[in-house]
Tab-separated table of C-alpha atoms in Angstrom:
chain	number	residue	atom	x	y	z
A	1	UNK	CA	0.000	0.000	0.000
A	2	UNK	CA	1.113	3.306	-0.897
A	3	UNK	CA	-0.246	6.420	0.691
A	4	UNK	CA	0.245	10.463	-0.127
A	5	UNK	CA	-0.453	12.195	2.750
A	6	UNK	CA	-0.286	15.618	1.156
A	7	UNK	CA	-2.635	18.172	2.747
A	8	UNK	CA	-3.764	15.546	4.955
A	9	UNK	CA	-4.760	12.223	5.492
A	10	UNK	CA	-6.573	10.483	7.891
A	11	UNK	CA	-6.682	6.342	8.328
A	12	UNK	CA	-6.990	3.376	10.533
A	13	UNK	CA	-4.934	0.217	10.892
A	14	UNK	CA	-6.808	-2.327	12.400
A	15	UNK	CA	-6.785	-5.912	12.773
A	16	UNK	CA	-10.077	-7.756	13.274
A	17	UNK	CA	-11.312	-9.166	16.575
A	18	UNK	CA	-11.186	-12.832	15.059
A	19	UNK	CA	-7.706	-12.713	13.620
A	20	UNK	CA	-6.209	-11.605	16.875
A	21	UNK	CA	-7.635	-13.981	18.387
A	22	UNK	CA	-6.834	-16.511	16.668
A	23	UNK	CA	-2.807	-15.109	16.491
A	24	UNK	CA	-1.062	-14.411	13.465
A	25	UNK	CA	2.246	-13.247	12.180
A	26	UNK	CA	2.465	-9.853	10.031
A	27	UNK	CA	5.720	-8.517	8.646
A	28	UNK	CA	5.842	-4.821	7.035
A	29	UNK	CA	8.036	-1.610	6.861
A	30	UNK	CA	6.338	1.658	6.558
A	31	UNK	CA	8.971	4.196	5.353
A	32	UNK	CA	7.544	7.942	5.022
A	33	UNK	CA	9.075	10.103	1.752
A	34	UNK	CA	9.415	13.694	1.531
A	35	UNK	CA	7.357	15.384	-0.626
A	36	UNK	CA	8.610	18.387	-2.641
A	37	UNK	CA	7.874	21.376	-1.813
A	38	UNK	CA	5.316	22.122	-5.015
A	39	UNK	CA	3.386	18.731	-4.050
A	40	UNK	CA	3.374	18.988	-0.155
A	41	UNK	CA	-0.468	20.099	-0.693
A	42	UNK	CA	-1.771	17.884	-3.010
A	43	UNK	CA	-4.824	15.581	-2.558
A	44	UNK	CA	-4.517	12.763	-0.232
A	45	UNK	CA	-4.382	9.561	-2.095
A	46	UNK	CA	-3.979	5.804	-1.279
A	47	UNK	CA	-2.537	3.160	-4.236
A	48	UNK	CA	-2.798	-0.148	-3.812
A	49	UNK	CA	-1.221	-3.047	-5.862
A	50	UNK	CA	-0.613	-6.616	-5.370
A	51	UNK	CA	2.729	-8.284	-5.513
A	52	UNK	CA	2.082	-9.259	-9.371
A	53	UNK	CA	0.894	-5.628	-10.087
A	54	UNK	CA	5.057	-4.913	-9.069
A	55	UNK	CA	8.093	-5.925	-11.995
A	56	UNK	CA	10.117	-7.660	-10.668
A	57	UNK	CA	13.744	-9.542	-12.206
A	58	UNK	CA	15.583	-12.478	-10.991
A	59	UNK	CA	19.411	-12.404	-11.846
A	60	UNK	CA	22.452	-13.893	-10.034
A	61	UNK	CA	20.518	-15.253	-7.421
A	62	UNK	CA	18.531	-12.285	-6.333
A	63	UNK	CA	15.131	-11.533	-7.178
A	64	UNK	CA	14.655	-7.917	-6.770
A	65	UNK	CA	10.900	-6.434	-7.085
A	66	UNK	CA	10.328	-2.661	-7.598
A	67	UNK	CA	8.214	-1.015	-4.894
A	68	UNK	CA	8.070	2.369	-6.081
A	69	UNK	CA	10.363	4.628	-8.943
A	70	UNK	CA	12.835	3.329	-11.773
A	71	UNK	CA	15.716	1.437	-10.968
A	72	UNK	CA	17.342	-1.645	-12.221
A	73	UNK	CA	15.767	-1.858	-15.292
A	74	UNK	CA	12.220	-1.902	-14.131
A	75	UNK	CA	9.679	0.593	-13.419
A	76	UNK	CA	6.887	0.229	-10.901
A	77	UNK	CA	3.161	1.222	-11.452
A	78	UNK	CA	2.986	3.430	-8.279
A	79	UNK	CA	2.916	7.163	-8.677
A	80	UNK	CA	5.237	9.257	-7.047
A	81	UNK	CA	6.266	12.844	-6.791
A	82	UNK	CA	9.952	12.319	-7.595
A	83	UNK	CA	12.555	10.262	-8.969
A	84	UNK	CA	12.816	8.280	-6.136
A	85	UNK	CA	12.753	4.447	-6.414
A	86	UNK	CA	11.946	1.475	-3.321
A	87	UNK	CA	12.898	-2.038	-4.229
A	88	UNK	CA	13.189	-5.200	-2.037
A	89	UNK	CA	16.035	-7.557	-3.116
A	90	UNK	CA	16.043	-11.707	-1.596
A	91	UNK	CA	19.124	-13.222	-2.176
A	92	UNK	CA	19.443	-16.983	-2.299
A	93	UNK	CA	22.908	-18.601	-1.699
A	94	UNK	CA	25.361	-17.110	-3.509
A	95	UNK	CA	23.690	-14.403	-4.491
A	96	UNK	CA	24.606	-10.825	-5.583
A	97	UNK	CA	23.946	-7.590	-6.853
A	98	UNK	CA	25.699	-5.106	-8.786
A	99	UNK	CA	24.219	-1.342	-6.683
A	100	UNK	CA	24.993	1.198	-9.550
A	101	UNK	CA	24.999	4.896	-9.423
A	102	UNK	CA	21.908	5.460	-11.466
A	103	UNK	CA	20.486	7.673	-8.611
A	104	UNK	CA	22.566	10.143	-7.136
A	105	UNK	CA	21.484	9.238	-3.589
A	106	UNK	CA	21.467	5.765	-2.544
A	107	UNK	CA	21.007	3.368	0.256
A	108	UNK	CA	20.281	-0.189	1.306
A	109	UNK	CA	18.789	-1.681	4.537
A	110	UNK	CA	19.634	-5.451	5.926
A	111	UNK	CA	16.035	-7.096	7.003
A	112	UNK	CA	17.094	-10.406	7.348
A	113	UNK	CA	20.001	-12.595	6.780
A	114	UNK	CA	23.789	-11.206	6.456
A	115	UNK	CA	25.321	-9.155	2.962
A	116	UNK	CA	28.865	-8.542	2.336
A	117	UNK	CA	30.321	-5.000	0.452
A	118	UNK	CA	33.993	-6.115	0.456
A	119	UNK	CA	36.563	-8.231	2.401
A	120	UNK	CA	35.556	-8.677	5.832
A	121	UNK	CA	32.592	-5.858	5.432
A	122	UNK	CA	29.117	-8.356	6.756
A	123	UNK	CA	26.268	-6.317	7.456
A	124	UNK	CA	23.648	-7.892	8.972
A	125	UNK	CA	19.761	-7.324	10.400
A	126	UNK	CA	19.158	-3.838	10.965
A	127	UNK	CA	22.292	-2.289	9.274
A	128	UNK	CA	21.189	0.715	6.967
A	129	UNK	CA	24.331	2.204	4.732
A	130	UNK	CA	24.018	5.094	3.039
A	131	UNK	CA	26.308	5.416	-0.223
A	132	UNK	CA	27.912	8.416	-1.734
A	133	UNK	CA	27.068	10.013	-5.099
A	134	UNK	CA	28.382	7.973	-7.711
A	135	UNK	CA	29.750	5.121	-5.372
A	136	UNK	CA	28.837	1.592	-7.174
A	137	UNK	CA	29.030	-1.694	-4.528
A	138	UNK	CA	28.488	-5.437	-4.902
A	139	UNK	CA	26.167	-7.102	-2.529
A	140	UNK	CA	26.474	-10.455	-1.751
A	141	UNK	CA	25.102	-12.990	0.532
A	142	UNK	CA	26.338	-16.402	1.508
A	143	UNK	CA	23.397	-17.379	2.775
A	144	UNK	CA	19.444	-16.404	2.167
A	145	UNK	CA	18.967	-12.696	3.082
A	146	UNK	CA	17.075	-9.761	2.510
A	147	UNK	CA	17.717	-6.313	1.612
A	148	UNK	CA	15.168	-2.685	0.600
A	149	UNK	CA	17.187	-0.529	-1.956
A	150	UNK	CA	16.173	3.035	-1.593
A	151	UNK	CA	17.095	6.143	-3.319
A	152	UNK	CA	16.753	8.974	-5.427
A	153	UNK	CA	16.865	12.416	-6.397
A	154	UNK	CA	17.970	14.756	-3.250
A	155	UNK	CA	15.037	16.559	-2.045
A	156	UNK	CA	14.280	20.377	-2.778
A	157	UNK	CA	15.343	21.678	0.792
A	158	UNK	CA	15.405	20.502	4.535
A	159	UNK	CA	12.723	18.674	6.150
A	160	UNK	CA	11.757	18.540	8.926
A	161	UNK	CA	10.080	14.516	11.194
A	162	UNK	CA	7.868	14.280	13.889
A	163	UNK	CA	6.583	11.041	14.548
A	164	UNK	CA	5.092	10.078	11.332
A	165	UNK	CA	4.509	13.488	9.860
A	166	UNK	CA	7.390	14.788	7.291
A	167	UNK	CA	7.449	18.496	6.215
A	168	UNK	CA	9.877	21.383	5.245
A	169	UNK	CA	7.879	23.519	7.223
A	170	UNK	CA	7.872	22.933	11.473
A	171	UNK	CA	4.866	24.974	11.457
A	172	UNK	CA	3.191	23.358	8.968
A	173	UNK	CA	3.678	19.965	11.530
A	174	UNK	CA	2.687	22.067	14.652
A	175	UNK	CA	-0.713	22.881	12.796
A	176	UNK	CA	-1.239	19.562	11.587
């Protein structure tokens, strides 16, 4: 799911009386992005698309599906503001991954499993590495693992977090 808060949003996450108690397991991430500054008013929205709605490649031993943006080849059906792209990447055995500079800012964050950059460089669950403009790195994985790519154009100006609200405007999170 895919939500633009914009001027303002309002929603509920709830899980029904039945499947609680019964007990069940639920992964997710929820990652906000920055609007910019010409679409930080626009119309609330909320996308929705399945897992085979998403492109998604397998090569090397990693299948990689596109969340959100352009990247690797592949471009995803969800509208965003910017050139920004979201990707989750599962490495089998073996595995690995050729991060290229086609965004000027990049990142990757270890969910499960361990990834390797270099001689003795593991990062494992919960490691998030930011690279620098132009920097290209080889992930690899010895074992299963999975990793969200993240990236994109730099944003037009600070911004500023509270809790889940993301402005460049303090006041404009005060009032909210």
């Amino acid at each position: 799911n895919w939500m633009t808060a914009g001027r303002g949003i309002a929603h509920s996450e709830r899980t029904g009386d039945d499947v609680r108690a019964a007990g069940h397991r639920m992964h997710g991430i929820q990652s906000w992005v920055g609007l910019p500054m010409a679409d930080e008013e626009a119309p609330p929205a909320f996308q929705h698309f399945g897992v085979a709605d998403l492109p998604e490649r397998e090569d090397k031993g990693v299948t990689l599906r596109l969340i959100a943006g352009s990247a690797f080849g592949l471009t995803s059906p969800v509208k965003t503001f910017s050139p920004i792209f979201y990707a989750d990447a599962r490495f089998a055995p073996g595995g690995a991954l050729h991060y290229s500079a086609e965004h000027e800012e990049r990142a990757f964050l270890v969910i499960e499993g361990e990834v390797q950059t270099g001689e003795a460089q593991t990062h494992g669950p919960g490691a998030m590495l930011a690279l620098e403009p132009g920097e290209e790195v080889t992930l690899y994985a010895d074992s299963p693992a999975q990793v969200m790519l993240l990236g994109g154009a730099p944003l037009d100006g600070q911004r500023h977090i509270w809790w889940n609200f993301v402005s460049s405007s303090q006041d404009r999170i005060e009032r909210a």
